[in-house]
Coordinates of C-alpha atoms in Angstrom, one line a residue:
M1 CA 119.0 49.0 36.6
T2 CA 118.5 48.7 40.2
I3 CA 119.8 51.4 43.0
N4 CA 121.0 48.7 45.6
N5 CA 119.5 49.0 49.2
R6 CA 123.4 49.9 50.5
V7 CA 123.9 52.5 48.5
L8 CA 120.4 54.2 49.0
F9 CA 121.0 54.1 52.1
L10 CA 124.3 55.4 51.9
G11 CA 122.7 58.2 49.9
V12 CA 121.0 59.0 53.3
F13 CA 123.2 58.7 55.7
L14 CA 125.3 61.2 53.2
A15 CA 122.4 63.8 52.6
C16 CA 121.4 63.6 56.9
F17 CA 125.5 64.0 57.5
G18 CA 124.8 66.9 55.6
L19 CA 122.1 68.8 56.6
L20 CA 122.8 68.5 59.9
G21 CA 126.5 70.2 59.3
F22 CA 124.1 72.7 57.4
G23 CA 121.9 73.1 60.8
L24 CA 125.3 73.8 63.0
V25 CA 126.4 76.4 60.2
L26 CA 122.8 78.0 60.4
Q27 CA 123.6 77.8 64.2
H28 CA 126.9 78.9 65.2
V29 CA 128.0 81.2 61.6
I30 CA 124.6 82.5 60.6
H31 CA 124.0 82.5 64.6
L32 CA 120.1 82.0 64.0
E33 CA 119.3 80.2 67.1
P34 CA 116.8 76.4 66.4
C35 CA 113.2 76.5 68.1
P36 CA 112.2 73.3 70.0
L37 CA 110.7 72.1 66.8
C38 CA 113.7 72.3 65.5
I39 CA 115.2 70.4 67.7
L40 CA 113.4 67.9 67.2
Q41 CA 113.3 67.6 63.7
R42 CA 117.8 68.0 64.9
I43 CA 116.7 64.7 66.6
V44 CA 114.8 62.5 64.3
F45 CA 118.1 63.2 60.9
I46 CA 120.5 62.0 63.6
A47 CA 118.1 58.7 64.8
I48 CA 117.9 58.3 60.4
C49 CA 121.9 59.2 59.9
V50 CA 122.6 56.7 62.7
T51 CA 120.0 54.0 61.4
A52 CA 121.2 54.6 57.4
L53 CA 124.7 54.3 58.3
T54 CA 124.0 51.3 60.6
A55 CA 121.8 49.5 58.0
A56 CA 124.8 50.7 55.0
I57 CA 127.5 49.3 56.5
H58 CA 125.3 45.6 58.5
N59 CA 124.2 45.4 54.3
P60 CA 121.5 42.7 56.3
K61 CA 119.6 40.3 54.3
H62 CA 116.1 39.8 53.1
S63 CA 113.7 40.4 56.5
G64 CA 116.8 42.7 57.6
W65 CA 116.4 45.0 55.7
T66 CA 112.6 45.1 55.5
V67 CA 113.6 45.7 60.0
Y68 CA 115.4 48.8 58.4
S69 CA 113.2 50.2 55.9
G70 CA 110.0 50.4 58.5
L71 CA 112.5 52.2 60.8
L72 CA 113.5 54.7 58.6
T73 CA 110.0 55.5 57.0
F74 CA 108.5 55.9 60.7
L75 CA 111.9 57.8 61.7
S76 CA 110.7 60.3 58.5
L77 CA 107.2 60.0 58.9
L78 CA 107.6 61.5 63.0
G79 CA 110.1 64.3 61.7
G80 CA 107.6 64.9 58.5
G81 CA 105.2 65.7 61.2
I82 CA 107.1 67.7 63.2
A83 CA 108.2 69.3 60.0
A84 CA 104.3 70.0 58.7
W85 CA 103.0 70.9 62.2
Q86 CA 106.0 74.0 62.2
V87 CA 104.5 74.6 58.8
Y88 CA 102.1 75.1 60.2
L89 CA 102.3 77.6 62.3
Q90 CA 104.3 79.7 60.2
H91 CA 101.9 79.9 58.3
L92 CA 99.1 81.5 60.4
P93 CA 98.1 84.8 60.3
P94 CA 100.2 87.0 62.8
G95 CA 97.5 87.4 65.1
Q96 CA 97.1 83.6 65.7
A97 CA 100.5 82.5 66.1
P98 CA 101.1 80.8 69.3
E99 CA 103.5 83.7 71.8
C100 CA 107.1 83.0 72.7
G101 CA 107.3 80.9 75.5
P102 CA 110.7 79.9 77.5
G103 CA 113.4 78.5 76.2
L104 CA 113.3 74.5 75.4
D105 CA 117.1 74.2 78.4
Y106 CA 115.2 76.4 80.8
M107 CA 111.5 73.8 80.2
L108 CA 114.9 70.7 80.4
E109 CA 116.0 71.6 83.5
A110 CA 112.6 73.5 85.9
M111 CA 109.7 70.8 84.1
P112 CA 109.1 67.3 84.3
L113 CA 109.8 65.9 80.9
T114 CA 105.2 65.4 80.9
K115 CA 105.2 68.8 81.5
I116 CA 108.3 70.4 78.3
L117 CA 106.7 67.4 75.5
P118 CA 102.6 69.2 75.0
M119 CA 104.4 72.9 75.1
I120 CA 106.8 72.0 72.9
F121 CA 104.3 70.6 70.6
K122 CA 101.9 73.4 70.3
G123 CA 104.8 75.1 69.4
S124 CA 106.1 78.7 70.1
G125 CA 106.2 82.8 68.1
E126 CA 109.3 81.6 67.9
C127 CA 108.8 78.2 65.5
A128 CA 106.2 80.0 64.2
E129 CA 109.2 83.1 62.4
V130 CA 111.3 82.8 59.4
T131 CA 114.1 83.6 59.6
W132 CA 115.8 82.1 57.0
T133 CA 115.1 81.1 53.3
F134 CA 116.4 79.0 50.1
L135 CA 114.1 78.9 47.4
D136 CA 111.2 80.7 48.7
L137 CA 112.2 77.8 51.4
S138 CA 111.8 77.7 54.7
I139 CA 113.9 75.1 56.8
A140 CA 110.6 73.6 58.3
Q141 CA 109.6 73.2 54.7
W142 CA 113.6 72.1 53.4
A143 CA 113.3 69.5 56.5
L144 CA 109.5 68.5 55.6
G145 CA 110.8 68.0 51.8
W146 CA 113.6 65.7 53.1
F147 CA 111.9 63.6 54.9
V148 CA 109.0 62.7 52.3
L149 CA 112.0 61.9 50.7
F150 CA 113.7 59.6 53.0
A151 CA 109.9 58.2 54.0
L152 CA 109.6 57.6 49.9
V153 CA 113.4 55.9 50.3
G154 CA 111.9 53.4 53.0
L155 CA 109.0 52.0 51.6
V156 CA 110.6 51.6 47.9
V157 CA 113.2 49.5 50.5
A158 CA 110.1 47.9 51.9
F159 CA 108.0 46.8 48.8
R160 CA 111.4 45.3 47.3
H161 CA 111.6 42.8 50.1
S162 CA 107.9 42.2 51.5
N163 CA 107.5 40.1 47.8
R164 CA 109.8 37.7 49.1
L165 CA 108.6 37.7 52.7
F166 CA 105.7 36.8 51.4
K167 CA 106.5 35.1 48.6
L168 CA 104.8 31.5 48.9
P169 CA 106.6 28.2 47.8
E170 CA 106.9 27.0 44.8
E171 CA 105.3 24.3 43.4
H172 CA 108.6 21.9 42.4
P173 CA 106.7 19.0 39.7
A174 CA 107.3 15.6 40.7
L175 CA 110.5 14.0 39.0

């Protein structure tokens, strides 16, 4: 029994929606302010959420699923790369972690985007700090796991439809 693509993408949407909601609880109820890398991951989760909901509502034919699954995979790999970088920063020895920099709000107001992006991806002390864990995994590690899962969903759907896209027409015997 294979799971319908629409159900898979609806599951991705619901998981992303729940993760975003939990992130808001951590921010507004537990008062954990997100670092710049966390904010970028949140933006990618929003993009995945929108993509998955759009795909589930649209329920396209074969080539449409390939497009949606490619987008889901791309976004998941992008978010996974950001989360992996943050996990790397979190595992640096204390003296090697970058120093805390200005907040993202200040950077967006005071600097051009070409200077902000390198600073964000360099990370800062706040990105290397682990402020919350569940089952001994940090928020970045959990995010990385979810991004990997979403990428796998995208790849499964893509490979499901790639056979149909590249299949040569069968020869029909003459009557």
